Coordinates of C-alpha atoms in Angstrom, one line a residue:
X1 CA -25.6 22.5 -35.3
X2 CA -22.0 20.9 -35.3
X3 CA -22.6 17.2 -37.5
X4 CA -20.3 14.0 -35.6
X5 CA -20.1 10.9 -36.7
X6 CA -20.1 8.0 -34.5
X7 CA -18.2 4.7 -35.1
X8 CA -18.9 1.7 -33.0
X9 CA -19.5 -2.1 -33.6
X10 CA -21.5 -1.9 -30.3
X11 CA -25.3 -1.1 -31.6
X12 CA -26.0 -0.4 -27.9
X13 CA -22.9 1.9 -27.6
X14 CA -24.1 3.9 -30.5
X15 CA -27.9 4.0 -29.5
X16 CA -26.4 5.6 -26.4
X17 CA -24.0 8.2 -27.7
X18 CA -26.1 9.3 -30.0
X19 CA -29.4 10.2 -27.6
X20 CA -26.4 11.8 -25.3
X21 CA -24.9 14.3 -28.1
X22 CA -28.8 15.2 -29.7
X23 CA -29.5 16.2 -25.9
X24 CA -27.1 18.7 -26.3
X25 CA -27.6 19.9 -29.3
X26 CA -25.7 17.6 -31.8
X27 CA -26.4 16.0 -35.0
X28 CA -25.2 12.8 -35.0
X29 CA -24.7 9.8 -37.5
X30 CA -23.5 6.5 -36.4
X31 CA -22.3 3.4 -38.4
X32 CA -21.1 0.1 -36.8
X33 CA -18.5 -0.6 -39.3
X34 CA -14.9 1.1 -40.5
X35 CA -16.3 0.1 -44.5
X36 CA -19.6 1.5 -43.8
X37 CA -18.2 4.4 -42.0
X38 CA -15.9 5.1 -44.9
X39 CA -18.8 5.1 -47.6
X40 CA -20.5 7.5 -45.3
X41 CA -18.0 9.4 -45.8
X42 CA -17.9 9.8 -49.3
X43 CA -21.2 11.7 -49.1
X44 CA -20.8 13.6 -46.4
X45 CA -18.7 15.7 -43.7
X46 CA -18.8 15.8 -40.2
X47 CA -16.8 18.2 -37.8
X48 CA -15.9 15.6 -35.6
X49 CA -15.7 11.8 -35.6
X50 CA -15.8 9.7 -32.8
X51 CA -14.3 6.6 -33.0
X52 CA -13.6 2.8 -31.1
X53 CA -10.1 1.8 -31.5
X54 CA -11.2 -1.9 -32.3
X55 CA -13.6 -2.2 -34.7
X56 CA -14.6 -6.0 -36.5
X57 CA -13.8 -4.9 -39.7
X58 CA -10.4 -2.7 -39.6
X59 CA -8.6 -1.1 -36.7
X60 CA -9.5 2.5 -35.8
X61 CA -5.8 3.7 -36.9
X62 CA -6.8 2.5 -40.1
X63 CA -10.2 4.7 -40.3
X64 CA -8.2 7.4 -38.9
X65 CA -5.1 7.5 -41.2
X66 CA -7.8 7.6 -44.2
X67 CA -9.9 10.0 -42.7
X68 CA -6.5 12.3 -42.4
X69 CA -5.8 11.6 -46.1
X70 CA -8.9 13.0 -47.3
X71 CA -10.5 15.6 -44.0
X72 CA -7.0 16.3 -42.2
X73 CA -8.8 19.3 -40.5
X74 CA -11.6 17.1 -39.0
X75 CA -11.3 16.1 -35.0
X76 CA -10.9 12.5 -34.7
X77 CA -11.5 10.9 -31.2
X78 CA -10.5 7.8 -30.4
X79 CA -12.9 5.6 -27.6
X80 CA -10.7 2.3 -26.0
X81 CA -10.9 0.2 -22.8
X82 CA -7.8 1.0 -20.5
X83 CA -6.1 -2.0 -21.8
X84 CA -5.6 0.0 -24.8
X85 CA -4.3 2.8 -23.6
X86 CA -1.0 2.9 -25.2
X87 CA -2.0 2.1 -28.2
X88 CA -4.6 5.0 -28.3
X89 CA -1.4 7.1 -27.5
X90 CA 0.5 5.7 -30.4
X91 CA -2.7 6.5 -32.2
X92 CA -2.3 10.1 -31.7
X93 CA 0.3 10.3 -33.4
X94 CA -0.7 9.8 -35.9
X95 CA -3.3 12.5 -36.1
X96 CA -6.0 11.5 -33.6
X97 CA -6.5 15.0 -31.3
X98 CA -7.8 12.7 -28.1
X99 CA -8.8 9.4 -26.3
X100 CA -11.6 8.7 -23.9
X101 CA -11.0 5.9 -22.3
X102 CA -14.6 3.1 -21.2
X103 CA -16.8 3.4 -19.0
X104 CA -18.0 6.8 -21.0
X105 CA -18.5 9.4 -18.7
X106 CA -20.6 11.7 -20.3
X107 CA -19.5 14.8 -18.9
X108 CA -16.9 13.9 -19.8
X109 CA -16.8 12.9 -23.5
X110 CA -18.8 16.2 -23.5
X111 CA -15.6 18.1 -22.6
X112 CA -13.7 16.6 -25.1
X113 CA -15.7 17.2 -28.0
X114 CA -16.6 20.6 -27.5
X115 CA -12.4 21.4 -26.7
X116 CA -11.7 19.7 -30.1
X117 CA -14.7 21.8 -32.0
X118 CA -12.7 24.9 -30.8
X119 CA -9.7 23.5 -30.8
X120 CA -8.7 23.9 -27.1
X121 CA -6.1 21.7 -26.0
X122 CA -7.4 19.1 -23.9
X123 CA -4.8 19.6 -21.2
X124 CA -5.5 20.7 -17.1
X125 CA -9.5 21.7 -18.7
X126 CA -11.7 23.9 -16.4
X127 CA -14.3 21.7 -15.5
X128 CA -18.2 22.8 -16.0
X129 CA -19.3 24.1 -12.9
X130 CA -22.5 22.1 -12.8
X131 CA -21.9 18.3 -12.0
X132 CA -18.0 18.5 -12.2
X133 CA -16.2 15.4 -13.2
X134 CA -12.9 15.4 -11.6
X135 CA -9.9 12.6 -12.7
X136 CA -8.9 11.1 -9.4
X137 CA -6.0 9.2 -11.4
X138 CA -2.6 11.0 -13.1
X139 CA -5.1 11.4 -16.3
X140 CA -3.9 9.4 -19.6
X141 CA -0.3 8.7 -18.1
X142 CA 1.6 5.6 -16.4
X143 CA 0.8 5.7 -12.7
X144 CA 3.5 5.6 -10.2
X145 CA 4.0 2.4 -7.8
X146 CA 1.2 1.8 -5.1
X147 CA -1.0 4.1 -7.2
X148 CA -4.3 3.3 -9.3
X149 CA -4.2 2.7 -13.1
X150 CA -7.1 2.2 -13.5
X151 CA -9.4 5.6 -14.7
X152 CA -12.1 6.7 -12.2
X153 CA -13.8 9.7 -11.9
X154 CA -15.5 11.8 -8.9
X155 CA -18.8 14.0 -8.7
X156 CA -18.9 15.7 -5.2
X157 CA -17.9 13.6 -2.8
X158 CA -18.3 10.2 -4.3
X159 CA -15.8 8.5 -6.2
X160 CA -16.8 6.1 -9.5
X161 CA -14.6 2.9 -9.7
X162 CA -14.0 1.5 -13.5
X163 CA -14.6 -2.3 -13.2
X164 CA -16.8 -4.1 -15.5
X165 CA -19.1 -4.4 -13.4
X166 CA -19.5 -0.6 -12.5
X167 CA -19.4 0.2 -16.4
X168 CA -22.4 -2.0 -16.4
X169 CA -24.1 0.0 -13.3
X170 CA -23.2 3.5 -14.9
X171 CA -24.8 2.2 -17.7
X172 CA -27.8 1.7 -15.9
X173 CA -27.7 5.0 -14.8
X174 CA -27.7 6.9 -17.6
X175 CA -30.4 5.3 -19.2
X176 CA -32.7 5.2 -15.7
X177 CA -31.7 8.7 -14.6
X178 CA -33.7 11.5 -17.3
X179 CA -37.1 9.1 -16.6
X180 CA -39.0 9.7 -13.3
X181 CA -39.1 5.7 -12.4
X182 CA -38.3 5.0 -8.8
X183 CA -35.3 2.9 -8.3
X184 CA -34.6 0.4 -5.8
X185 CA -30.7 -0.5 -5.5
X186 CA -29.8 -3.5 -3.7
X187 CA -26.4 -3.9 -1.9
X188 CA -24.8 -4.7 1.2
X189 CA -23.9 -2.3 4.0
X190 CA -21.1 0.7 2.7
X191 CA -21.2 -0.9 -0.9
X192 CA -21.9 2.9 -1.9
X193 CA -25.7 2.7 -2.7
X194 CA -25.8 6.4 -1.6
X195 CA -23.4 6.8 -4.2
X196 CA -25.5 5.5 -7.0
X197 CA -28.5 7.6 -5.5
X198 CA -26.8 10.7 -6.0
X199 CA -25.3 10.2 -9.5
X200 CA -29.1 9.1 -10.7
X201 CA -30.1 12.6 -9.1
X202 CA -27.0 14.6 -10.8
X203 CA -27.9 12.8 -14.1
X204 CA -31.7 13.8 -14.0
X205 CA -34.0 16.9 -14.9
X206 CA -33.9 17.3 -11.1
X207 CA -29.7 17.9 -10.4
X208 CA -30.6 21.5 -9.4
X209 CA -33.1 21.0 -6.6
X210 CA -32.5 19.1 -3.6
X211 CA -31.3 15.1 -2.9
X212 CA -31.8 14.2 0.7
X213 CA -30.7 10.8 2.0
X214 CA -32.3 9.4 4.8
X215 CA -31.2 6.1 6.5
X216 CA -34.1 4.4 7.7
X217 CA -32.0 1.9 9.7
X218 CA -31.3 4.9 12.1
X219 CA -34.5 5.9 12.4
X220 CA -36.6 5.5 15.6
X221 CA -40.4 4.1 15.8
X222 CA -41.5 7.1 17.3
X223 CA -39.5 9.8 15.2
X224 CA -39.6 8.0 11.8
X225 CA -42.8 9.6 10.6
X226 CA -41.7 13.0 12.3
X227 CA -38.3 13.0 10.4
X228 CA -39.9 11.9 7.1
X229 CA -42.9 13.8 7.0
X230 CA -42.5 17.2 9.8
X231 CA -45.1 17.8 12.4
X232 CA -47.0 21.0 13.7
X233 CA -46.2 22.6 16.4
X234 CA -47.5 20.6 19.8
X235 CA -48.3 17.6 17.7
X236 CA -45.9 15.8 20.7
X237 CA -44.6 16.3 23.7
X238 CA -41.0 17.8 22.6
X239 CA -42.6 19.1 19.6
X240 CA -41.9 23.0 20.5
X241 CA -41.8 24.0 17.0
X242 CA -43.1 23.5 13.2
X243 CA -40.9 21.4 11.6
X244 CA -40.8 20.6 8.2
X245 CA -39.5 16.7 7.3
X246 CA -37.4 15.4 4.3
X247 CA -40.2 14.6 1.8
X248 CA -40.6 18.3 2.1
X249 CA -37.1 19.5 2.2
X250 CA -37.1 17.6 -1.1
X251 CA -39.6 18.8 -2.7
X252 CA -39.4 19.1 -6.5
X253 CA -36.0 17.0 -6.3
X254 CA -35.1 13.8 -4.9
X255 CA -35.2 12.0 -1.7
X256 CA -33.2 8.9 -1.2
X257 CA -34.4 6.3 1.4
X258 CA -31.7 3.8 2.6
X259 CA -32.9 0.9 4.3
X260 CA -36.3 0.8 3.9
X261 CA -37.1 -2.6 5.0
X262 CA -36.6 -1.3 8.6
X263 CA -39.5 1.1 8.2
X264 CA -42.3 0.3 10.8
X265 CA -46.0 -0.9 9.1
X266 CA -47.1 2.0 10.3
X267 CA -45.1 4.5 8.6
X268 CA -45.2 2.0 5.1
X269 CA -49.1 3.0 5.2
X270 CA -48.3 6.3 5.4
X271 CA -45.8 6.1 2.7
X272 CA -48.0 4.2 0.5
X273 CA -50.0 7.4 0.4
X274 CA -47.4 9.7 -0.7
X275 CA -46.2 7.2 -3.8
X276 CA -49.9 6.8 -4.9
X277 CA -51.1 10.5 -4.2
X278 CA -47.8 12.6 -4.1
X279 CA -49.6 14.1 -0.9
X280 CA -48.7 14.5 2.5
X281 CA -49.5 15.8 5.8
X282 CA -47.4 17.0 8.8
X283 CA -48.0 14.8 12.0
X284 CA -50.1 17.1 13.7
X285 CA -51.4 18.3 10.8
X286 CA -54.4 19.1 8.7
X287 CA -53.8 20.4 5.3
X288 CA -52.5 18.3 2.9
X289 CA -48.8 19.0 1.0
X290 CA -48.3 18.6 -2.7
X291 CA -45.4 16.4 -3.6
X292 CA -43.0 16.4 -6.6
X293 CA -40.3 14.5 -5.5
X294 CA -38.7 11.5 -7.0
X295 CA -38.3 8.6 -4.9
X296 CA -35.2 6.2 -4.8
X297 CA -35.1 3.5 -2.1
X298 CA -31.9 1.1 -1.1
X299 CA -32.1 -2.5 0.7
X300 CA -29.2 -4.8 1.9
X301 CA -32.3 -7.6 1.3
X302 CA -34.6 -8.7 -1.2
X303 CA -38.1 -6.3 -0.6
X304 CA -39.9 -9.0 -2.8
X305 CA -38.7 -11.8 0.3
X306 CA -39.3 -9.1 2.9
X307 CA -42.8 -8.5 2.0
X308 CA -43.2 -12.4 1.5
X309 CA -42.4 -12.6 5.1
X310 CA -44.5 -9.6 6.2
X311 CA -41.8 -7.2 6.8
X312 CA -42.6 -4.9 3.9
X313 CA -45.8 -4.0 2.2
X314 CA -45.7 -6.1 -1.2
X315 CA -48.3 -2.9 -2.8
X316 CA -45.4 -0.4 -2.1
X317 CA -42.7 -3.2 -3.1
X318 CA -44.5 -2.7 -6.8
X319 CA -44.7 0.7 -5.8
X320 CA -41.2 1.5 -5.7
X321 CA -40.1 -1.7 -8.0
X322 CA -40.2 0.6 -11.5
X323 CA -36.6 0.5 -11.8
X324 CA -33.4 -1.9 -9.8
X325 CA -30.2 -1.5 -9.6
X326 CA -27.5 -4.4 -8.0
X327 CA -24.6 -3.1 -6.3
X328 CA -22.3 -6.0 -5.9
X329 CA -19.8 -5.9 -2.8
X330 CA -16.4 -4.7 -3.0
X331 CA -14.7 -7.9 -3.0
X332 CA -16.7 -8.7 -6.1
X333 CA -15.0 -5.8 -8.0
X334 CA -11.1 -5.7 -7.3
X335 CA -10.3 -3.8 -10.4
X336 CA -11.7 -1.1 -8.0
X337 CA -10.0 -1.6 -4.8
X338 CA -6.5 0.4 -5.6
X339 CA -9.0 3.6 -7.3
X340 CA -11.0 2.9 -3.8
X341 CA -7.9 2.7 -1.3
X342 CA -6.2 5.8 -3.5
X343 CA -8.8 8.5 -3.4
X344 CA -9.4 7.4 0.4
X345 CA -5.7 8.0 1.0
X346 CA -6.0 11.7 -0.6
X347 CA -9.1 12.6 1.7
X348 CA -6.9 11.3 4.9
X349 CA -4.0 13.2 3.5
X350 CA -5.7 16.6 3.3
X351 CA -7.5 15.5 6.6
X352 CA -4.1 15.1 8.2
X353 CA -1.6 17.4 6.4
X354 CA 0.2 14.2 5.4
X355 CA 1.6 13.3 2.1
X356 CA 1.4 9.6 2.3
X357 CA 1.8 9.0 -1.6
X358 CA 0.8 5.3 -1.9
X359 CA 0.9 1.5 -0.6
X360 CA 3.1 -1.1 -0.1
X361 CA 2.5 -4.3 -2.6
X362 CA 2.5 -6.0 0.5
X363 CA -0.5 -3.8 1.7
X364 CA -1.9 -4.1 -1.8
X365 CA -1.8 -7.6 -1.8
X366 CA -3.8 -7.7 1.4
X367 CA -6.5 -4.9 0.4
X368 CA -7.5 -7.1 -2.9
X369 CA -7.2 -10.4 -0.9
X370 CA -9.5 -9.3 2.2
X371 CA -13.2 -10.1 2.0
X372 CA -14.0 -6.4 3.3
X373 CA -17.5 -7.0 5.4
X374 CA -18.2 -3.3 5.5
X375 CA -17.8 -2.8 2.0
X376 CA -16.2 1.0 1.2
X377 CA -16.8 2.0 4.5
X378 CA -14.6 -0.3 6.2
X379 CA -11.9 0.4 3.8
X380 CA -12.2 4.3 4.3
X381 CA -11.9 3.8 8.3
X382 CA -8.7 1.0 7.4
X383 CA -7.3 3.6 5.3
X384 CA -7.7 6.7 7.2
X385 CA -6.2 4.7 10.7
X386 CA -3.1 3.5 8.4
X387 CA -2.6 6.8 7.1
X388 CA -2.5 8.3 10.4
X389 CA 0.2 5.8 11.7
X390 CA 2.5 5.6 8.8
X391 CA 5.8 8.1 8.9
X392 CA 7.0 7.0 5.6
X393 CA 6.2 7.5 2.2
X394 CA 4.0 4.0 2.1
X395 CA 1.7 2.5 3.5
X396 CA 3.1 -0.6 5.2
X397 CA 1.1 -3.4 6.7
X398 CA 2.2 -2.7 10.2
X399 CA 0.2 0.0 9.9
X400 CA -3.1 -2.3 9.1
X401 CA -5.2 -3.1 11.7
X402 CA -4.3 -6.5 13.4
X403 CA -7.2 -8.5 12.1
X404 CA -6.7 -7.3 8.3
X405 CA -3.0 -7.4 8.5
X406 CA -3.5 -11.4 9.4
X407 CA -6.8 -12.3 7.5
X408 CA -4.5 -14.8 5.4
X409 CA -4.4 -16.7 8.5
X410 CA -8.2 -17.1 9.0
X411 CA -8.0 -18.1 5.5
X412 CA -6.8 -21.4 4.4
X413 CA -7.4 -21.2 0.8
X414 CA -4.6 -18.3 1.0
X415 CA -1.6 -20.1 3.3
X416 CA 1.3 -20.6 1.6
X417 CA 1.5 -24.6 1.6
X418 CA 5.0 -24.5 2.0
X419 CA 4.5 -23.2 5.7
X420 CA 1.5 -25.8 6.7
X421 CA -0.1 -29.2 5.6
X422 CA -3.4 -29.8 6.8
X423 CA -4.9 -33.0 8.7
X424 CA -7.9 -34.6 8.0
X425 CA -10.3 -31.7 8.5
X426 CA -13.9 -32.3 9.9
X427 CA -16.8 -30.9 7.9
X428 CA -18.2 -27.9 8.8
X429 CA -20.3 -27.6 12.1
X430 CA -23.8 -26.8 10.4
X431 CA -24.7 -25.0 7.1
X432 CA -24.3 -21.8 6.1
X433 CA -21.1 -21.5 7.8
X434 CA -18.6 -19.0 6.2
X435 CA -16.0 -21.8 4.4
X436 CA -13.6 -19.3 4.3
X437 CA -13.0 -19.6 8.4
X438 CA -11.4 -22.4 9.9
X439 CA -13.7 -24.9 11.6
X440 CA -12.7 -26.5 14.9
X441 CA -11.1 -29.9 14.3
X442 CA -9.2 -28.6 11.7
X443 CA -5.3 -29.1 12.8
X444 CA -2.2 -27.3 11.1
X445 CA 1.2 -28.8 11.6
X446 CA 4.0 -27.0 10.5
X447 CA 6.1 -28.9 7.7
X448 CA 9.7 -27.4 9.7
X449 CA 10.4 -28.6 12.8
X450 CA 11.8 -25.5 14.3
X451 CA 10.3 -25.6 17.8
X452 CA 10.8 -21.7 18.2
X453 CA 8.8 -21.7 15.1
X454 CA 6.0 -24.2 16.1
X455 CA 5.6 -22.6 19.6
X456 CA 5.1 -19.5 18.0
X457 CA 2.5 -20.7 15.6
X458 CA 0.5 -22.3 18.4
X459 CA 0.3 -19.1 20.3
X460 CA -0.5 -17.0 17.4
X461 CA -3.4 -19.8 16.5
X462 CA -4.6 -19.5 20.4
X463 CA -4.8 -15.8 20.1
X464 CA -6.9 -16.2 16.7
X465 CA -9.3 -18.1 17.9
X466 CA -10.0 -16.1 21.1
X467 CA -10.6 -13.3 19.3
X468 CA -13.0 -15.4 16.5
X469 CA -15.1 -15.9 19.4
X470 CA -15.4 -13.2 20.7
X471 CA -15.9 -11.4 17.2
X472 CA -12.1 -9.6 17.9
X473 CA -13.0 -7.3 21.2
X474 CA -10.0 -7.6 22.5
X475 CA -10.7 -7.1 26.0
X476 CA -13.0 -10.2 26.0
X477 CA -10.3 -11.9 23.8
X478 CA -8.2 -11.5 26.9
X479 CA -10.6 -12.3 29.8
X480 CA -11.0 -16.0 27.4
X481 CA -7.0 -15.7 27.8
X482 CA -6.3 -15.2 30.9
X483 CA -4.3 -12.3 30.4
X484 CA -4.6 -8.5 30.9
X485 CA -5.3 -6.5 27.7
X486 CA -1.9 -5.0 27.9
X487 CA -0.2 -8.1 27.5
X488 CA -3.0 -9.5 24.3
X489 CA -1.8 -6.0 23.0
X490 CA 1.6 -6.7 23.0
X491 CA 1.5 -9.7 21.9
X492 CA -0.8 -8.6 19.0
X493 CA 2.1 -6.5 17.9
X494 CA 4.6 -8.9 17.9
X495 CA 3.3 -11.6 15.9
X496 CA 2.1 -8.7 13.1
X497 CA 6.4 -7.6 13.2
X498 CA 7.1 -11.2 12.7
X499 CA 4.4 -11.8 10.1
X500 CA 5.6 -8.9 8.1
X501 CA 9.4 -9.7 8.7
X502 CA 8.6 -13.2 7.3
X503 CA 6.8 -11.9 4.1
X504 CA 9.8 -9.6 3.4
X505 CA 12.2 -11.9 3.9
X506 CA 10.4 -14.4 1.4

């Protein structure tokens, strides 16, 4: 059983790695100190040694240049944030044989180690089969303008951004996802709650049964209990056949429901009875189905509130409430946009046969300024339109979607207070409105006195607020108007050349 040693200052980070490496099959040591790990050292030999490139006590290159001086044939792996990437490359030079780079990925690390025990470079690897982890990013080198730096990393089809935040949530994860707890994970609409269903499921006893993901939210009154639980045959009218539902078709896996809250009372009941008994029964039905199935739910609300109000059943609330997870919104995690917008691009590419290779800053710029109210989802239909009307090599923000392209103007904390000063703005209408939209009252004189420019500006701000009210449909924008969708169209596209003639002209 191949010995590592483990050196981290983070007692949490170490309690971690080491449960990891003994599930598969490693002993493991682990000291929180370059001193103690040195004294360790003087007793003992590992075959590998895992190491953080800042420790309290002395710098990693320190441990590792002593470590060559006395075990030169030992594999020494060095663990740093991305912000220390160049120096872990430096640091390989001077003996180190690889960097892993935080969040851990444990598939990952598990890579690495076992190429260094053989002494496989660590260079284009053949991923496991099972649960790949695939590098989204050109791995360990500079990326090229318009593309991510940051490191992600994608199981299936789900892509794993490498904010703080998200290290936090994978985190989570890993500890949460050998256990049998049901999980409720909280986030808005498309903020990839799915995503974190599926990577609890991949980490788990259970990755090589089924996970089925329903959304509730789509589910009718009168179909939800037939599409959850099956029916027999003539249970309904319409019910020709036996049908089996997706507690069943998960059976000894997992079963992911997504927007629970919207479940009727009716259905909560009989859900109640499968948590409690792990039994079911087919609408229509009289024998009773055993149940192994682990049960993860998602909610865009508090269910604690929604069962305060009656919505949800508070004893399947505490039912399902072994285990949360938070998901915060996009805009919440920029460091993630670029990994977001990057791996979105790739899908549309191969979709389209297209080798768009990046964005413009301009677009950039944009993407991490824009509040994104459908999360990841709006960003993958944003991306995949954009793609499909660029010619060039970049993404330019022409090819953004009016409303995105010009969100800095529904924004005033973003104008550029050389181009307007504000009046005397009147207070916000009632509470709870969204402070980053302009309220009525609010006037916007521009500080040149170009009247070309100023006529402009009045008409773009007419067209704005037409289609604020009527929540941008355009064809209602131009009934308010008085002008035929053609013309709003047109002069949709003019003020988005002029918009992005000013900005490169700045």
């Amino acid at each position: 059983m191949p010995k590592i040693l483990v050196i981290d200052d983070d007692p949490d980070m170490c309690l971690l790695l080491r449960r990891f490496l003994q599930r598969h099959h490693f002993e493991v040591a682990d000291v929180t100190s370059g001193k103690k790990a040195l004294q360790w050292l003087d007793t003992n030999k590992p075959q590998l040694i895992l190491c953080d490139l800042r420790l309290e006590d002395m710098n990693g290159s320190d441990v590792l240049a002593r470590v060559k001086a006395i075990m030169p044939e030992v594999p020494f792996i060095i663990i740093t944030g991305y912000s220390d990437v160049k120096t872990a490359v430096d640091v390989m030079k001077l003996g180190a044989y690889d960097y892993v780079t935080k969040p851990l990925f444990p598939d990952e690390i598990l890579v690495t180690i076992k190429q260094a025990l053989t002494k496989v470079p660590a260079i284009n690897v053949q991923q496991p089969q099972n649960n790949d982890v695939v590098k989204t990013t050109e791995e360990k080198s500079v990326a090229k303008e318009g593309q991510p730096k940051q490191t992600s990393f994608q199981r299936g089809k789900y892509i794993f951004g490498s904010s703080i935040i998200f290290q936090q949530i994978l985190r989570q994860i890993e500890l949460v996802a050998p256990t049998n707890y049901s999980v409720i994970i909280y986030g808005e609409s498309g903020s990839g709650k799915e995503a974190i269903a599926s990577e609890i499921h991949n980490q788990s006893k259970r990755s090589k049964e089924p996970f089925v993901a329903i959304d509730c939210g789509a589910l009718s009154k009168e179909l939800a209990a037939s599409e959850l639980f099956g029916h027999e045959k003539g249970s309904f009218t319409g019910a020709l056949n036996q049908k089996s539902g997706s507690f069943e078709l998960a059976n000894g896996g997992t079963i992911f429901l997504d927007e629970i809250a919207n479940l009727s009372y009716e259905i909560q009941v009989s859900l109640l009875r499968v948590v409690q008994e792990r039994k079911m029964r087919r609408v229509g039905g009289v024998k009773d189905i055993d149940l192994d199935v682990r049960i993860i739910v998602a909610s865009n609300e508090r269910l604690w509130d929604a069962s305060r109000k009656g919505k949800f059943r508070e004893d399947l609330f505490h039912r399902f409430n072994e285990f949360s997870i938070n998901v915060p919104p996009l805009r919440e995690r920029k460091e993630d946009i670029e990994i977001f917008a990057a791996h979105f691009l790739k899908i549309t590419n191969d979709e389209l046969g297209k080798n768009v290779k990046g964005f413009s800053k301009e677009v950039m710029d944009i993407f991490k300024n824009y509040v994104w109210y459908g999360n990841l989802r709006e960003m993958k239909n944003v991306v995949k339109r954009a793609t499909l009307l660029t010619d060039g090599e970049y993404i330019d923000v022409i090819s953004l979607p009016f409303e995105i392209s010009n969100h800095y103007k529904l924004n005033p904390l973003s104008e550029n207070p050389e181009i307007y000063r504000e009046e005397t703005p009147e207070p916000a209408m009632e509470a709870g409105i969204n402070s980053a939209i302009p309220m009525p009252g609010k006037v916007k004189i521009p500080t040149s006195l170009n009247l070309k420019s100023a006529s402009i500006d009045a008409e773009f701000e007419t067209i704005m607020e037409a289609l604020k009210k009527v929540n941008f449909n355009k064809s209602k924008a131009a009934q308010l108007l008085n002008i035929d969708r053609k013309t709003l169209y047109n002069k949709m596209k003019e003020y988005q050349l002029i918009n992005n003639q000013q900005q490169h002209e700045q």
